Amino acid sequence: MKVMKIFLQFLMFGIVCSLFGSCASSSWMETFRLTRTEEDAFTITIKDTSFTDAVRNEPGERDNGIIYPSSRTLTNNSLTTQYDSVVERKYPNFVRFAVFESVGLIGTTSSDKGVGSGMFGIMGFFDPDFATITKGQSRSVTFTGGIYRVLTYETRLRWFRDAKDWTFGSGVFEALVPEVANEKTLVSILPMYLRKRYFLREQIPYIAVTPAVGIGLFPSQYINASVSLDVGSLGGLNMRLYGGYATGSNYKGNWMNNTAEAVSSSFPYAGLGISVLDFLNRVPELYREWKDHEHSGWDIGIFQFGLIYSGEVSAISSKNPTSPFRGYFIRITPTSLALPILDNRFYVGTSLFSVMILGQNKFGLGVLPIRIGYWHDLMDDELTLEPFVEYDYYPSSFVNLGARLNLKVSNIINLSANLGYVNGNSISGSLVPPDILGEIGKATSLSGAYFGLGISLDDRIFGSKELRYNR
């Protein structure tokens, strides 16, 4: 399906922008101009006065009477120093910034024509029936459509005499997919949205009802009106329940429409969505310095990668069969959220995608896996130990029991040593693109111990004092 390929390209573009943007500056928040800097200039004056009290007596006897002058002297020296000083304060410059959001939709078309996006709009990506219709065969999917957004940005809108919680926003890419047919998909680059939030809970995690209306101009032209129930943001994770209506058209010859005439597309929808690296600031938080903001996670990042030695005979790469590393692991947008129990050291985490490859024919893939672990500081702000158990339930089904030693190099780069054992069922060959299977072979099983060395990019590890539970 053409729109899915375009969406995945924009998603990779968003991740690459975040990765390379963060490496070019001290913070990817500053890279995307998401930080507002204010300066205060001061003239500092230092005054210093010294007193010297000395007695200088000449040798020999003398009568220091009332008339005879005293030999004591008192010296007063005053010194004044002035210099200019500039103090910088950094504040968030956005109400919302999100790297990726997806929504699985129900009711956009009949079940036999649905795209089969799956729960949250991404679970169906690895279904053999995803975005395909075979003539003569019955087909029924629950999630008939999906919404996909990459790099969403919202800023405060100060209309209506500064009415609370109005925002204006846009994004790099948005796709509203009602069914398999490409010409029915509404796609826009830089769509524009007006939103109003009604907060039901003003403490983390926030709960808000959000009506919104948006327009897309290119390559599709459409209007999308919706209302959502938002829960978040915890470590950049958000859940949303959507309802809405979209209507628009694709003119002939555009990216989605290869027909000779313009194709209109209108559909109501309801759905369940998730977003990662999605950060929300209420208006009072726009005037709170970054250093004073509250954090819910031990670790929030974009990309983790590591090479694995697993003892397998066949390595993943036939081009380098003598390499001691037989496979690798990848996590996209990993997040570890602190639990407010037992000194806040236990955490629950997930990632958008998790890939584990022990060697040729032994690999697994997880979408939104569940990870539970314990965070232990070995050296303050530098070295941490993270024993964990991760359950990947779809499309593979396996358990990863391991430990991870993290060395914090900077706020965006970390090194790690990984040790663990994996056991479960591998991914079915029909669920993986053939060009990938050509490299890693035919899936058989996924079981064995491993040791790996890894690097994490744009991966922020927070200290114990930075957690909101410890403030």
Coordinates of C-alpha atoms in Angstrom, one line a residue:
M1 CA 0.0 0.0 0.0
K2 CA 1.5 3.2 -1.2
V3 CA 0.4 5.4 1.7
M4 CA 2.1 3.1 4.3
K5 CA 5.4 3.3 2.5
I6 CA 5.2 7.1 2.4
F7 CA 4.2 7.1 6.1
L8 CA 7.2 4.9 7.1
Q9 CA 9.5 7.1 5.1
F10 CA 8.3 10.2 7.0
L11 CA 8.5 8.3 10.3
M12 CA 12.1 7.4 9.6
F13 CA 12.7 11.0 8.6
G14 CA 11.3 12.2 11.9
I15 CA 13.5 9.8 13.9
V16 CA 16.6 10.7 11.9
C17 CA 15.9 14.4 12.4
S18 CA 15.6 13.9 16.1
L19 CA 18.8 11.8 16.2
F20 CA 21.0 14.1 14.1
G21 CA 19.5 17.2 15.6
S22 CA 20.3 16.1 19.1
C23 CA 23.9 15.3 18.2
A24 CA 24.4 18.8 16.9
S25 CA 23.3 20.5 20.1
S26 CA 23.2 20.0 23.8
S27 CA 19.5 19.2 23.6
W28 CA 17.1 18.2 20.9
M29 CA 14.6 20.5 22.5
E30 CA 16.9 23.4 21.5
T31 CA 17.5 21.9 18.1
F32 CA 13.8 22.2 17.2
R33 CA 13.6 25.6 18.8
L34 CA 11.5 24.2 21.5
T35 CA 13.3 26.2 24.2
R36 CA 12.7 29.8 24.9
T37 CA 15.8 31.6 26.4
E38 CA 15.5 34.7 28.5
E39 CA 18.4 36.8 29.6
D40 CA 18.8 39.2 32.5
A41 CA 21.7 41.6 32.5
F42 CA 23.2 42.9 35.8
T43 CA 25.9 45.3 36.8
I44 CA 27.6 43.8 39.8
T45 CA 29.4 46.2 42.2
I46 CA 31.8 44.9 44.8
K47 CA 33.1 47.4 47.5
D48 CA 35.9 46.4 49.8
T49 CA 37.5 48.5 52.5
S50 CA 40.6 47.6 54.5
F51 CA 41.9 49.1 57.7
T52 CA 45.5 48.9 58.8
D53 CA 46.3 49.7 62.4
A54 CA 50.1 50.0 63.1
V55 CA 52.3 51.1 66.0
R56 CA 55.8 52.2 65.1
N57 CA 57.9 52.8 68.1
E58 CA 61.4 54.2 67.7
P59 CA 64.2 52.4 69.6
G60 CA 65.1 53.8 73.0
E61 CA 63.3 55.1 76.0
R62 CA 60.7 57.8 75.8
D63 CA 57.8 59.3 77.8
N64 CA 54.5 58.8 76.0
G65 CA 52.6 61.2 78.1
I66 CA 49.6 63.2 77.4
I67 CA 51.4 65.8 75.3
Y68 CA 53.8 63.5 73.6
P69 CA 52.3 62.3 70.2
S70 CA 51.3 58.7 69.8
S71 CA 53.1 56.4 67.3
R72 CA 49.9 54.5 66.4
T73 CA 48.7 55.0 62.7
L74 CA 45.4 54.0 61.1
T75 CA 45.2 53.6 57.3
N76 CA 41.9 53.3 55.4
N77 CA 42.0 51.8 51.9
S78 CA 38.7 51.5 49.8
L79 CA 38.4 49.4 46.6
T80 CA 35.4 49.4 44.2
T81 CA 35.1 46.7 41.4
Q82 CA 32.3 46.6 38.8
Y83 CA 31.5 44.1 36.1
D84 CA 28.5 43.0 33.9
S85 CA 26.8 39.6 34.3
V86 CA 24.2 37.9 32.1
V87 CA 22.0 35.1 33.5
E88 CA 20.2 32.8 31.1
R89 CA 17.0 31.1 31.9
K90 CA 15.6 28.3 29.6
Y91 CA 11.8 27.6 29.3
P92 CA 9.7 25.3 27.1
N93 CA 8.5 27.1 24.0
F94 CA 5.7 24.7 23.1
V95 CA 2.4 23.4 24.5
R96 CA 2.9 20.0 22.8
F97 CA 5.6 18.3 20.8
A98 CA 5.3 14.7 19.5
V99 CA 7.6 12.6 17.3
F100 CA 5.0 10.0 16.4
E101 CA 1.3 9.3 16.9
S102 CA -0.9 6.5 15.5
V103 CA -4.5 5.7 15.9
G104 CA -6.4 2.5 15.0
L105 CA -9.9 3.4 13.6
I106 CA -13.2 1.6 13.6
G107 CA -16.1 2.3 11.4
T108 CA -14.4 4.1 8.5
T109 CA -15.6 1.5 5.9
S110 CA -17.0 -2.0 5.7
S111 CA -14.8 -4.7 7.3
D112 CA -14.0 -6.4 4.0
K113 CA -12.4 -3.2 2.6
G114 CA -10.6 -2.1 5.8
V115 CA -6.9 -1.7 6.0
G116 CA -6.6 -3.8 9.1
S117 CA -4.4 -1.3 11.0
G118 CA -4.8 -3.1 14.3
M119 CA -5.0 -1.7 17.8
F120 CA -3.3 1.7 18.1
G121 CA -2.9 1.7 14.3
I122 CA 0.3 -0.3 14.3
M123 CA -0.5 -3.8 15.6
G124 CA -1.8 -4.7 12.1
F125 CA 1.4 -3.9 10.3
F126 CA 2.6 -7.5 10.6
D127 CA -0.7 -9.2 9.8
P128 CA -0.5 -11.1 6.5
D129 CA -3.8 -9.5 5.5
F130 CA -2.7 -6.0 6.3
A131 CA -3.7 -3.6 3.5
T132 CA -4.4 -6.4 1.0
I133 CA -7.6 -7.7 -0.5
T134 CA -7.6 -11.1 -2.3
K135 CA -10.5 -11.6 -4.7
G136 CA -12.7 -14.5 -3.9
Q137 CA -11.6 -14.8 -0.3
S138 CA -13.6 -13.5 2.6
R139 CA -11.9 -10.9 4.8
S140 CA -13.0 -9.2 8.0
V141 CA -11.0 -6.7 10.1
T142 CA -11.9 -4.8 13.2
F143 CA -9.7 -1.8 12.7
T144 CA -10.7 -0.6 9.3
G145 CA -8.6 2.5 9.2
G146 CA -5.8 4.5 10.8
I147 CA -4.4 8.0 11.5
Y148 CA -0.7 8.6 11.4
R149 CA 1.2 11.8 12.4
V150 CA 4.9 12.6 12.5
L151 CA 6.6 15.5 14.3
T152 CA 3.5 17.4 15.6
Y153 CA 4.0 20.8 17.2
E154 CA 1.5 23.0 19.1
T155 CA 1.9 26.5 20.5
R156 CA -0.2 28.6 22.7
L157 CA -3.0 30.6 21.0
R158 CA -3.8 33.8 22.8
W159 CA -7.2 34.6 21.2
F160 CA -10.4 35.3 23.1
R161 CA -8.7 37.5 25.7
D162 CA -6.2 34.8 26.6
A163 CA -8.8 32.1 27.0
K164 CA -7.2 29.0 28.6
D165 CA -5.7 26.1 26.8
W166 CA -6.2 27.1 23.1
T167 CA -3.5 25.9 20.8
F168 CA -2.5 26.2 17.1
G169 CA -0.4 23.5 15.6
S170 CA 0.9 21.7 12.6
G171 CA 3.1 18.7 11.8
V172 CA 5.4 17.4 9.1
F173 CA 3.1 14.6 8.0
E174 CA -0.5 13.4 8.5
A175 CA -2.4 10.5 6.9
L176 CA -6.0 9.7 7.4
V177 CA -6.5 6.1 6.1
P178 CA -10.1 4.9 5.9
E179 CA -9.6 1.8 3.8
V180 CA -7.2 -0.2 1.5
A181 CA -7.9 2.0 -1.6
N182 CA -5.1 4.6 -1.9
E183 CA -7.4 7.2 -3.6
K184 CA -9.6 7.3 -0.4
T185 CA -6.6 8.2 1.8
L186 CA -6.3 11.8 2.9
V187 CA -2.7 12.9 3.2
S188 CA -1.2 16.3 4.1
I189 CA 2.2 17.8 4.6
L190 CA 2.1 20.6 7.2
P191 CA -1.6 20.3 8.1
M192 CA -3.0 23.0 10.4
Y193 CA -5.0 22.3 13.6
L194 CA -6.9 24.4 16.1
R195 CA -7.4 22.7 19.5
K196 CA -9.0 23.5 22.9
R197 CA -8.2 21.3 26.0
Y198 CA -10.6 20.9 28.9
F199 CA -8.5 19.4 31.7
L200 CA -10.2 16.8 33.9
R201 CA -7.0 16.3 35.8
E202 CA -4.3 19.0 36.0
Q203 CA -1.7 16.8 37.7
I204 CA 0.6 14.3 36.0
P205 CA -0.8 12.2 34.3
Y206 CA -3.0 14.8 32.7
I207 CA -6.5 13.9 31.6
A208 CA -8.2 16.2 29.1
V209 CA -11.0 16.3 26.6
T210 CA -9.7 17.9 23.4
P211 CA -12.0 19.1 20.6
A212 CA -10.0 19.9 17.4
V213 CA -10.5 20.9 13.8
G214 CA -7.8 20.7 11.1
I215 CA -7.3 21.3 7.4
G216 CA -5.0 19.7 5.0
L217 CA -4.0 21.5 1.7
F218 CA -1.4 19.3 0.0
P219 CA -1.5 16.8 -1.6
S220 CA -5.1 16.1 -0.4
Q221 CA -7.5 18.8 0.5
Y222 CA -9.7 18.0 3.6
I223 CA -11.2 19.0 6.9
N224 CA -10.9 16.8 9.9
A225 CA -13.1 17.5 13.0
S226 CA -12.6 15.4 16.1
V227 CA -12.8 15.1 19.9
S228 CA -10.4 13.0 22.0
L229 CA -10.0 11.9 25.6
D230 CA -6.2 12.3 26.3
V231 CA -4.3 10.6 29.1
G232 CA -0.6 11.5 29.6
S233 CA 2.1 12.5 29.4
L234 CA 4.2 10.0 31.2
G235 CA 7.7 9.8 29.9
G236 CA 6.4 10.9 26.5
L237 CA 3.7 8.2 26.4
N238 CA 0.1 9.2 25.8
M239 CA -3.1 7.3 25.2
R240 CA -6.1 8.7 23.3
L241 CA -9.7 7.7 22.6
Y242 CA -10.9 9.4 19.4
G243 CA -14.1 10.2 17.6
G244 CA -14.5 12.4 14.6
Y245 CA -15.4 13.0 10.9
A246 CA -13.1 13.7 8.0
T247 CA -14.1 14.9 4.5
G248 CA -12.0 15.9 1.5
S249 CA -10.7 14.9 -1.9
N250 CA -7.7 13.9 -3.9
Y251 CA -7.4 15.6 -7.3
K252 CA -6.4 13.5 -10.2
G253 CA -2.7 12.7 -10.7
N254 CA -1.6 13.4 -7.1
W255 CA 0.3 11.0 -4.9
M256 CA -2.7 8.9 -3.8
N257 CA -4.9 9.1 -6.9
N258 CA -4.0 7.7 -10.2
T259 CA -7.5 7.9 -11.7
A260 CA -8.6 10.3 -14.4
E261 CA -11.0 12.2 -12.0
A262 CA -10.9 13.7 -8.6
V263 CA -11.9 11.3 -5.8
S264 CA -13.9 12.4 -2.8
S265 CA -13.5 10.7 0.6
S266 CA -15.8 11.2 3.7
F267 CA -16.0 9.0 6.7
P268 CA -16.8 9.1 10.4
Y269 CA -14.5 7.3 12.8
A270 CA -13.8 6.2 16.3
G271 CA -10.5 4.8 17.5
L272 CA -7.8 4.1 20.0
G273 CA -4.4 5.8 19.7
I274 CA -1.0 6.0 21.2
S275 CA 1.9 8.5 20.9
V276 CA 5.6 8.2 21.8
L277 CA 8.0 11.0 22.6
D278 CA 4.9 13.2 23.0
F279 CA 5.4 15.9 25.6
L280 CA 2.6 18.2 26.9
N281 CA 3.0 21.5 28.9
R282 CA 0.2 23.3 30.6
V283 CA 0.4 27.1 30.4
P284 CA 1.9 27.5 33.9
E285 CA 4.7 25.2 32.9
L286 CA 5.7 27.5 30.1
Y287 CA 7.0 29.8 32.8
R288 CA 8.9 27.2 34.7
E289 CA 12.5 26.7 33.9
W290 CA 13.5 23.4 32.3
K291 CA 15.7 22.5 35.3
D292 CA 12.6 22.6 37.5
H293 CA 10.3 20.5 35.4
E294 CA 9.1 17.2 36.7
H295 CA 10.1 13.9 35.1
S296 CA 8.3 10.5 35.4
G297 CA 10.9 8.2 33.7
W298 CA 14.3 6.8 34.5
D299 CA 15.1 6.6 30.8
I300 CA 13.5 8.2 27.7
G301 CA 15.1 7.8 24.3
I302 CA 14.7 7.4 20.5
F303 CA 17.1 4.6 19.5
Q304 CA 19.0 1.8 21.2
F305 CA 21.3 -0.6 19.2
G306 CA 23.6 -3.3 20.2
L307 CA 25.7 -6.2 18.7
I308 CA 25.1 -9.6 20.2
Y309 CA 27.3 -12.6 20.8
S310 CA 25.0 -15.6 21.3
G311 CA 27.1 -18.7 20.6
E312 CA 25.2 -19.4 17.4
V313 CA 27.1 -21.2 14.7
S314 CA 25.7 -19.0 11.9
A315 CA 26.0 -15.2 12.1
I316 CA 23.4 -12.8 10.8
S317 CA 25.8 -11.5 8.2
S318 CA 27.3 -14.0 5.7
K319 CA 29.7 -11.2 4.6
N320 CA 31.6 -11.4 7.9
P321 CA 31.3 -15.0 9.2
T322 CA 34.3 -14.8 11.5
S323 CA 32.8 -11.9 13.5
P324 CA 32.3 -12.8 17.2
F325 CA 29.0 -10.9 17.0
R326 CA 26.2 -13.2 15.7
G327 CA 23.2 -10.8 15.8
Y328 CA 21.9 -7.5 17.2
F329 CA 19.1 -5.9 19.0
I330 CA 17.2 -2.7 18.3
R331 CA 14.7 -0.6 20.3
I332 CA 12.8 2.3 18.9
T333 CA 11.6 5.0 21.3
P334 CA 12.3 3.1 24.5
T335 CA 10.8 4.4 27.7
S336 CA 11.2 3.3 31.3
L337 CA 8.6 4.9 33.7
A338 CA 9.4 4.9 37.5
L339 CA 6.8 3.3 39.8
P340 CA 6.1 5.1 43.1
I341 CA 6.9 2.0 45.2
L342 CA 10.0 0.8 47.0
D343 CA 12.0 4.0 46.7
N344 CA 10.8 4.5 43.1
R345 CA 13.4 2.1 41.8
F346 CA 11.0 -0.4 40.0
Y347 CA 9.9 0.7 36.6
V348 CA 7.6 -0.4 33.8
G349 CA 8.6 0.3 30.2
T350 CA 7.9 -0.3 26.6
S351 CA 9.1 0.7 23.1
L352 CA 7.4 1.3 19.8
F353 CA 9.3 -1.6 18.2
S354 CA 11.8 -4.1 19.6
V355 CA 13.9 -6.4 17.5
M356 CA 16.0 -9.3 18.9
I357 CA 18.3 -11.3 16.5
L358 CA 20.5 -14.1 18.0
G359 CA 21.8 -15.3 14.7
Q360 CA 20.6 -16.6 11.3
N361 CA 17.2 -18.1 11.6
K362 CA 16.7 -16.9 15.2
F363 CA 15.0 -13.6 15.4
G364 CA 11.9 -12.0 16.9
L365 CA 10.0 -8.7 16.7
G366 CA 7.8 -7.0 19.3
V367 CA 5.4 -4.1 19.0
L368 CA 4.8 -2.2 22.3
P369 CA 6.4 -4.9 24.5
I370 CA 6.0 -4.9 28.2
R371 CA 9.2 -4.4 30.2
I372 CA 9.5 -4.5 34.0
G373 CA 12.8 -3.8 35.8
Y374 CA 14.7 -2.3 38.7
W375 CA 17.0 0.8 38.4
H376 CA 20.1 0.8 40.6
D377 CA 22.7 3.6 40.7
L378 CA 26.3 2.2 40.9
M379 CA 27.9 5.7 40.5
D380 CA 25.9 8.8 40.8
D381 CA 25.0 10.3 37.4
E382 CA 27.3 8.0 35.5
L383 CA 26.9 4.2 35.9
T384 CA 23.6 2.3 36.5
L385 CA 22.5 -1.3 36.5
E386 CA 19.2 -2.3 35.1
P387 CA 17.9 -5.9 35.6
F388 CA 14.7 -6.5 33.7
V389 CA 12.3 -8.9 32.2
E390 CA 10.6 -8.1 28.9
Y391 CA 7.6 -9.8 27.3
D392 CA 7.2 -9.4 23.5
Y393 CA 3.7 -10.7 22.7
Y394 CA 3.2 -9.7 19.1
P395 CA 4.0 -10.6 16.3
S396 CA 6.6 -12.8 18.0
S397 CA 6.0 -14.3 21.5
F398 CA 9.1 -14.5 23.7
V399 CA 10.5 -13.5 27.1
N400 CA 13.8 -11.7 27.4
L401 CA 15.3 -12.0 30.9
G402 CA 18.4 -9.8 31.1
A403 CA 20.5 -7.1 32.8
R404 CA 21.8 -3.9 31.3
L405 CA 24.8 -1.9 32.5
N406 CA 24.5 1.8 31.4
L407 CA 27.4 4.2 31.2
K408 CA 26.1 7.8 30.8
V409 CA 28.4 9.6 28.3
S410 CA 26.2 12.7 28.0
N411 CA 22.5 13.6 28.0
I412 CA 22.1 12.2 24.6
I413 CA 24.6 9.3 24.2
N414 CA 25.0 6.2 26.5
L415 CA 27.0 3.0 26.2
S416 CA 25.8 -0.3 27.6
A417 CA 26.8 -3.9 28.3
N418 CA 23.9 -6.4 28.0
L419 CA 23.5 -9.9 29.3
G420 CA 20.5 -12.1 29.1
Y421 CA 18.5 -15.1 28.0
V422 CA 15.7 -15.3 25.5
N423 CA 13.1 -18.0 25.1
G424 CA 9.9 -18.2 23.1
N425 CA 8.5 -18.4 19.6
S426 CA 10.0 -16.6 16.7
I427 CA 8.2 -14.6 14.1
S428 CA 6.4 -16.3 11.2
G429 CA 8.1 -15.9 7.9
S430 CA 5.0 -14.5 6.3
L431 CA 5.1 -11.5 8.7
V432 CA 8.5 -10.2 7.6
P433 CA 9.3 -8.5 4.2
P434 CA 11.3 -10.9 1.9
D435 CA 14.2 -8.5 1.5
I436 CA 14.8 -8.7 5.3
L437 CA 14.4 -12.5 5.3
G438 CA 17.1 -12.8 2.7
E439 CA 19.6 -11.6 5.3
I440 CA 18.5 -13.2 8.5
G441 CA 17.1 -16.4 7.1
K442 CA 14.0 -18.4 7.8
A443 CA 12.6 -18.1 11.3
T444 CA 12.7 -21.3 13.3
S445 CA 12.9 -20.6 17.1
L446 CA 14.2 -18.0 19.5
S447 CA 16.0 -19.4 22.4
G448 CA 19.4 -18.9 23.9
A449 CA 21.7 -16.7 26.0
Y450 CA 23.5 -13.6 24.7
F451 CA 26.0 -10.9 25.6
G452 CA 26.0 -7.6 23.8
L453 CA 27.6 -4.2 23.6
G454 CA 25.3 -1.3 22.7
I455 CA 25.0 2.4 22.1
S456 CA 22.0 4.6 22.7
L457 CA 21.4 7.8 20.8
D458 CA 19.2 10.7 22.0
D459 CA 18.7 8.6 25.1
R460 CA 18.3 10.6 28.3
I461 CA 18.9 8.9 31.7
F462 CA 17.6 10.9 34.6
G463 CA 19.0 10.9 38.1
S464 CA 17.1 10.0 41.3
K465 CA 16.8 13.7 42.3
E466 CA 15.2 14.6 39.0
L467 CA 12.2 12.3 39.4
R468 CA 9.0 14.0 40.4
Y469 CA 8.4 11.5 43.2
N470 CA 11.6 12.6 44.9
R471 CA 11.1 16.3 44.7

